[in-house]
Amino acid sequence: MIALGCDHGGYRLKEAVKKYLEENQIEYHDYGTYSEESVNYAPYAAKVGHAVMNGEAKCGILCCGTGIGISIAANKIRGIRAAVCTNEFCAEMTRRHNDANILCMGGRVIDEDMAVKLAKIFLETPFDGGRHATRIAEIAAIERGEL
Ligand code: RB5
């Protein structure tokens, strides 16, 4: 299952990604928000981040105006690696090198077509492992206060 979330600034991107997932029979859960009415982004980052960390979701997609606020919020959850992507190269590399578990995008930065492209790349690209696994282990060490 893919966990989806957004604030009002990311609503249109989230809906576009949702349509893509539906058309491709990819299971998802939409944690909201459900309209373009103004809301704060942190609660949606938390819902999606917790769904990923408790194993309900294999990964998440979060959208806000820039993708930045919602990524900062999601990254407060231990184990979350949420990456803001604006182009295909970053969407591929954040899976291959960072093993990102949440893709973040900005509705005031990219359009719906690009959001769907980035979501597809993110969902289909595996982690390279190897030396990158060592680097990710160091990120976890920071979370434990060891670095
Ligand atoms: C909301 O206006 C906006 O601040 C939010 O969507 C996001 O861009 C924050 O980083």
PDB file of C-alpha atoms and ligand atoms in Angstrom:
ATOM      1  CA  MET A   1       0.000   0.000   0.000  1.00  0.00           C
ATOM      2  CA  ILE A   2       1.185   3.520  -0.795  1.00  0.00           C
ATOM      3  CA  ALA A   3       0.339   6.211   1.776  1.00  0.00           C
ATOM      4  CA  LEU A   4      -0.731   9.551   0.284  1.00  0.00           C
ATOM      5  CA  GLY A   5      -1.008  12.894   2.051  1.00  0.00           C
ATOM      6  CA  CYS A   6      -1.004  16.604   1.311  1.00  0.00           C
ATOM      7  CA  ASP A   7      -2.023  20.064   2.432  1.00  0.00           C
ATOM      8  CA  HIS A   8      -4.089  22.467   0.308  1.00  0.00           C
ATOM      9  CA  GLY A   9      -0.968  23.513  -1.671  1.00  0.00           C
ATOM     10  CA  GLY A  10      -0.317  19.928  -2.721  1.00  0.00           C
ATOM     11  CA  TYR A  11      -3.911  18.779  -3.164  1.00  0.00           C
ATOM     12  CA  ARG A  12      -3.930  18.821  -6.979  1.00  0.00           C
ATOM     13  CA  LEU A  13      -0.690  16.826  -7.185  1.00  0.00           C
ATOM     14  CA  LYS A  14      -1.956  14.272  -4.680  1.00  0.00           C
ATOM     15  CA  GLU A  15      -5.170  13.833  -6.685  1.00  0.00           C
ATOM     16  CA  ALA A  16      -3.171  13.364  -9.908  1.00  0.00           C
ATOM     17  CA  VAL A  17      -0.949  10.727  -8.273  1.00  0.00           C
ATOM     18  CA  LYS A  18      -4.042   9.031  -6.830  1.00  0.00           C
ATOM     19  CA  LYS A  19      -5.601   8.817 -10.312  1.00  0.00           C
ATOM     20  CA  TYR A  20      -2.384   7.256 -11.653  1.00  0.00           C
ATOM     21  CA  LEU A  21      -2.374   4.668  -8.850  1.00  0.00           C
ATOM     22  CA  GLU A  22      -6.044   3.845  -9.457  1.00  0.00           C
ATOM     23  CA  GLU A  23      -5.515   3.443 -13.206  1.00  0.00           C
ATOM     24  CA  ASN A  24      -2.620   1.074 -12.527  1.00  0.00           C
ATOM     25  CA  GLN A  25      -4.367  -0.932  -9.792  1.00  0.00           C
ATOM     26  CA  ILE A  26      -1.765   0.117  -7.220  1.00  0.00           C
ATOM     27  CA  GLU A  27      -3.182  -0.022  -3.706  1.00  0.00           C
ATOM     28  CA  TYR A  28      -3.079   3.238  -1.737  1.00  0.00           C
ATOM     29  CA  HIS A  29      -4.585   4.951   1.258  1.00  0.00           C
ATOM     30  CA  ASP A  30      -5.401   8.648   1.061  1.00  0.00           C
ATOM     31  CA  TYR A  31      -4.752  10.256   4.464  1.00  0.00           C
ATOM     32  CA  GLY A  32      -6.036  13.655   3.233  1.00  0.00           C
ATOM     33  CA  THR A  33      -6.440  16.520   3.032  1.00  0.00           C
ATOM     34  CA  TYR A  34      -9.468  16.179   0.807  1.00  0.00           C
ATOM     35  CA  SER A  35      -9.943  19.699  -0.601  1.00  0.00           C
ATOM     36  CA  GLU A  36      -8.106  22.921  -1.352  1.00  0.00           C
ATOM     37  CA  GLU A  37      -9.281  24.522   1.884  1.00  0.00           C
ATOM     38  CA  SER A  38      -6.293  25.777   3.887  1.00  0.00           C
ATOM     39  CA  VAL A  39      -4.881  23.293   6.423  1.00  0.00           C
ATOM     40  CA  ASN A  40      -1.547  22.817   8.217  1.00  0.00           C
ATOM     41  CA  TYR A  41       0.756  20.248   6.669  1.00  0.00           C
ATOM     42  CA  ALA A  42       2.432  18.639   9.717  1.00  0.00           C
ATOM     43  CA  PRO A  43      -0.511  16.380  10.716  1.00  0.00           C
ATOM     44  CA  TYR A  44      -0.596  14.880   7.201  1.00  0.00           C
ATOM     45  CA  ALA A  45       3.159  14.335   7.247  1.00  0.00           C
ATOM     46  CA  ALA A  46       2.717  12.555  10.583  1.00  0.00           C
ATOM     47  CA  LYS A  47      -0.115  10.295   9.354  1.00  0.00           C
ATOM     48  CA  VAL A  48       1.839   9.190   6.289  1.00  0.00           C
ATOM     49  CA  GLY A  49       5.161   8.912   8.143  1.00  0.00           C
ATOM     50  CA  HIS A  50       3.671   6.734  10.870  1.00  0.00           C
ATOM     51  CA  ALA A  51       1.921   4.525   8.286  1.00  0.00           C
ATOM     52  CA  VAL A  52       5.296   3.914   6.625  1.00  0.00           C
ATOM     53  CA  MET A  53       7.134   3.270   9.892  1.00  0.00           C
ATOM     54  CA  ASN A  54       4.512   0.905  11.312  1.00  0.00           C
ATOM     55  CA  GLY A  55       4.568  -1.117   8.099  1.00  0.00           C
ATOM     56  CA  GLU A  56       1.006  -0.361   6.949  1.00  0.00           C
ATOM     57  CA  ALA A  57       2.480   1.369   3.909  1.00  0.00           C
ATOM     58  CA  LYS A  58       5.576   0.346   1.971  1.00  0.00           C
ATOM     59  CA  CYS A  59       6.272   4.005   1.180  1.00  0.00           C
ATOM     60  CA  GLY A  60       4.571   7.392   1.052  1.00  0.00           C
ATOM     61  CA  ILE A  61       3.965  10.365  -1.186  1.00  0.00           C
ATOM     62  CA  LEU A  62       3.430  13.801   0.384  1.00  0.00           C
ATOM     63  CA  CYS A  63       2.651  17.076  -1.359  1.00  0.00           C
ATOM     64  CA  CYS A  64       2.470  20.677  -0.138  1.00  0.00           C
ATOM     65  CA  GLY A  65       3.112  24.030  -1.813  1.00  0.00           C
ATOM     66  CA  THR A  66       6.850  23.507  -2.173  1.00  0.00           C
ATOM     67  CA  GLY A  67       7.229  19.952  -0.852  1.00  0.00           C
ATOM     68  CA  ILE A  68       9.621  21.377   1.714  1.00  0.00           C
ATOM     69  CA  GLY A  69       7.519  21.957   4.843  1.00  0.00           C
ATOM     70  CA  ILE A  70       5.857  18.563   4.602  1.00  0.00           C
ATOM     71  CA  SER A  71       9.263  16.869   4.088  1.00  0.00           C
ATOM     72  CA  ILE A  72      10.795  18.624   7.096  1.00  0.00           C
ATOM     73  CA  ALA A  73       7.838  17.467   9.199  1.00  0.00           C
ATOM     74  CA  ALA A  74       7.967  13.854   7.940  1.00  0.00           C
ATOM     75  CA  ASN A  75      11.715  13.681   8.532  1.00  0.00           C
ATOM     76  CA  LYS A  76      11.120  14.265  12.266  1.00  0.00           C
ATOM     77  CA  ILE A  77       9.838  10.676  12.469  1.00  0.00           C
ATOM     78  CA  ARG A  78      12.655   8.234  13.211  1.00  0.00           C
ATOM     79  CA  GLY A  79      13.369   6.072  10.174  1.00  0.00           C
ATOM     80  CA  ILE A  80      11.706   8.367   7.673  1.00  0.00           C
ATOM     81  CA  ARG A  81      13.797   9.518   4.733  1.00  0.00           C
ATOM     82  CA  ALA A  82      11.551  12.007   2.943  1.00  0.00           C
ATOM     83  CA  ALA A  83      12.994  13.616  -0.180  1.00  0.00           C
ATOM     84  CA  VAL A  84      11.743  16.651  -2.072  1.00  0.00           C
ATOM     85  CA  CYS A  85      12.072  16.011  -5.795  1.00  0.00           C
ATOM     86  CA  THR A  86      11.469  18.362  -8.699  1.00  0.00           C
ATOM     87  CA  ASN A  87      12.892  16.325 -11.568  1.00  0.00           C
ATOM     88  CA  GLU A  88      13.269  12.760 -12.818  1.00  0.00           C
ATOM     89  CA  PHE A  89      16.976  12.518 -11.925  1.00  0.00           C
ATOM     90  CA  CYS A  90      16.349  13.325  -8.248  1.00  0.00           C
ATOM     91  CA  ALA A  91      13.386  10.929  -8.041  1.00  0.00           C
ATOM     92  CA  GLU A  92      15.562   8.109  -9.368  1.00  0.00           C
ATOM     93  CA  MET A  93      18.635   8.934  -7.288  1.00  0.00           C
ATOM     94  CA  THR A  94      16.795   9.365  -4.015  1.00  0.00           C
ATOM     95  CA  ARG A  95      15.616   5.760  -4.343  1.00  0.00           C
ATOM     96  CA  ARG A  96      18.934   4.369  -5.638  1.00  0.00           C
ATOM     97  CA  HIS A  97      21.222   6.194  -3.209  1.00  0.00           C
ATOM     98  CA  ASN A  98      19.094   7.398  -0.257  1.00  0.00           C
ATOM     99  CA  ASP A  99      16.515   4.581  -0.098  1.00  0.00           C
ATOM    100  CA  ALA A 100      13.989   7.382   0.431  1.00  0.00           C
ATOM    101  CA  ASN A 101      10.728   6.068   1.824  1.00  0.00           C
ATOM    102  CA  ILE A 102       8.650   9.188   1.169  1.00  0.00           C
ATOM    103  CA  LEU A 103       8.575  11.254  -2.023  1.00  0.00           C
ATOM    104  CA  CYS A 104       7.686  14.924  -1.448  1.00  0.00           C
ATOM    105  CA  MET A 105       6.561  17.293  -4.187  1.00  0.00           C
ATOM    106  CA  GLY A 106       5.374  20.890  -4.435  1.00  0.00           C
ATOM    107  CA  GLY A 107       2.152  21.932  -6.127  1.00  0.00           C
ATOM    108  CA  ARG A 108       3.547  25.435  -6.629  1.00  0.00           C
ATOM    109  CA  VAL A 109       6.748  24.052  -8.149  1.00  0.00           C
ATOM    110  CA  ILE A 110       5.811  21.263 -10.569  1.00  0.00           C
ATOM    111  CA  ASP A 111       2.663  20.380 -12.524  1.00  0.00           C
ATOM    112  CA  GLU A 112       0.498  17.260 -12.280  1.00  0.00           C
ATOM    113  CA  ASP A 113       2.151  15.520 -15.244  1.00  0.00           C
ATOM    114  CA  MET A 114       5.582  15.861 -13.654  1.00  0.00           C
ATOM    115  CA  ALA A 115       4.223  14.682 -10.287  1.00  0.00           C
ATOM    116  CA  VAL A 116       2.915  11.487 -11.893  1.00  0.00           C
ATOM    117  CA  LYS A 117       6.233  10.955 -13.712  1.00  0.00           C
ATOM    118  CA  LEU A 118       8.191  11.369 -10.473  1.00  0.00           C
ATOM    119  CA  ALA A 119       5.820   9.108  -8.534  1.00  0.00           C
ATOM    120  CA  LYS A 120       6.179   6.371 -11.171  1.00  0.00           C
ATOM    121  CA  ILE A 121       9.988   6.584 -11.080  1.00  0.00           C
ATOM    122  CA  PHE A 122      10.016   6.662  -7.280  1.00  0.00           C
ATOM    123  CA  LEU A 123       7.772   3.602  -6.996  1.00  0.00           C
ATOM    124  CA  GLU A 124       9.637   1.582  -9.622  1.00  0.00           C
ATOM    125  CA  THR A 125      13.278   2.287  -8.702  1.00  0.00           C
ATOM    126  CA  PRO A 126      15.025  -0.058  -6.240  1.00  0.00           C
ATOM    127  CA  PHE A 127      17.711   0.878  -3.706  1.00  0.00           C
ATOM    128  CA  ASP A 128      21.279   0.222  -4.919  1.00  0.00           C
ATOM    129  CA  GLY A 129      22.490  -0.902  -1.459  1.00  0.00           C
ATOM    130  CA  GLY A 130      26.248  -1.449  -1.028  1.00  0.00           C
ATOM    131  CA  ARG A 131      28.120   1.694   0.028  1.00  0.00           C
ATOM    132  CA  HIS A 132      24.828   3.577   0.176  1.00  0.00           C
ATOM    133  CA  ALA A 133      23.542   1.211   2.873  1.00  0.00           C
ATOM    134  CA  THR A 134      26.545   2.203   5.017  1.00  0.00           C
ATOM    135  CA  ARG A 135      25.658   5.871   4.545  1.00  0.00           C
ATOM    136  CA  ILE A 136      22.042   5.292   5.496  1.00  0.00           C
ATOM    137  CA  ALA A 137      23.171   3.406   8.592  1.00  0.00           C
ATOM    138  CA  GLU A 138      25.016   6.593   9.577  1.00  0.00           C
ATOM    139  CA  ILE A 139      21.823   8.610   9.234  1.00  0.00           C
ATOM    140  CA  ALA A 140      20.186   6.161  11.644  1.00  0.00           C
ATOM    141  CA  ALA A 141      23.162   6.643  13.985  1.00  0.00           C
ATOM    142  CA  ILE A 142      22.405  10.382  14.056  1.00  0.00           C
ATOM    143  CA  GLU A 143      18.815   9.542  15.056  1.00  0.00           C
ATOM    144  CA  ARG A 144      20.135   7.450  17.959  1.00  0.00           C
ATOM    145  CA  GLY A 145      22.443  10.298  19.053  1.00  0.00           C
ATOM    146  CA  GLU A 146      25.548   8.303  18.193  1.00  0.00           C
ATOM    147  CA  LEU A 147      26.901  10.686  15.577  1.00  0.00           C
TER     148      LEU A 147
HETATM  149  C1  RB5 B   1       1.073  26.690   2.544  1.00  0.00           C
HETATM  150  O1  RB5 B   1       0.766  27.984   2.160  1.00  0.00           O
HETATM  151  C2  RB5 B   1       2.534  26.409   2.284  1.00  0.00           C
HETATM  152  O2  RB5 B   1       3.316  27.102   3.185  1.00  0.00           O
HETATM  153  C3  RB5 B   1       2.808  24.916   2.363  1.00  0.00           C
HETATM  154  O3  RB5 B   1       2.013  24.257   1.440  1.00  0.00           O
HETATM  155  C4  RB5 B   1       4.224  24.479   2.061  1.00  0.00           C
HETATM  156  O4  RB5 B   1       4.672  25.022   0.868  1.00  0.00           O
HETATM  157  C5  RB5 B   1       5.194  24.629   3.138  1.00  0.00           C
HETATM  158  O5  RB5 B   1       6.387  24.280   2.998  1.00  0.00           O
END
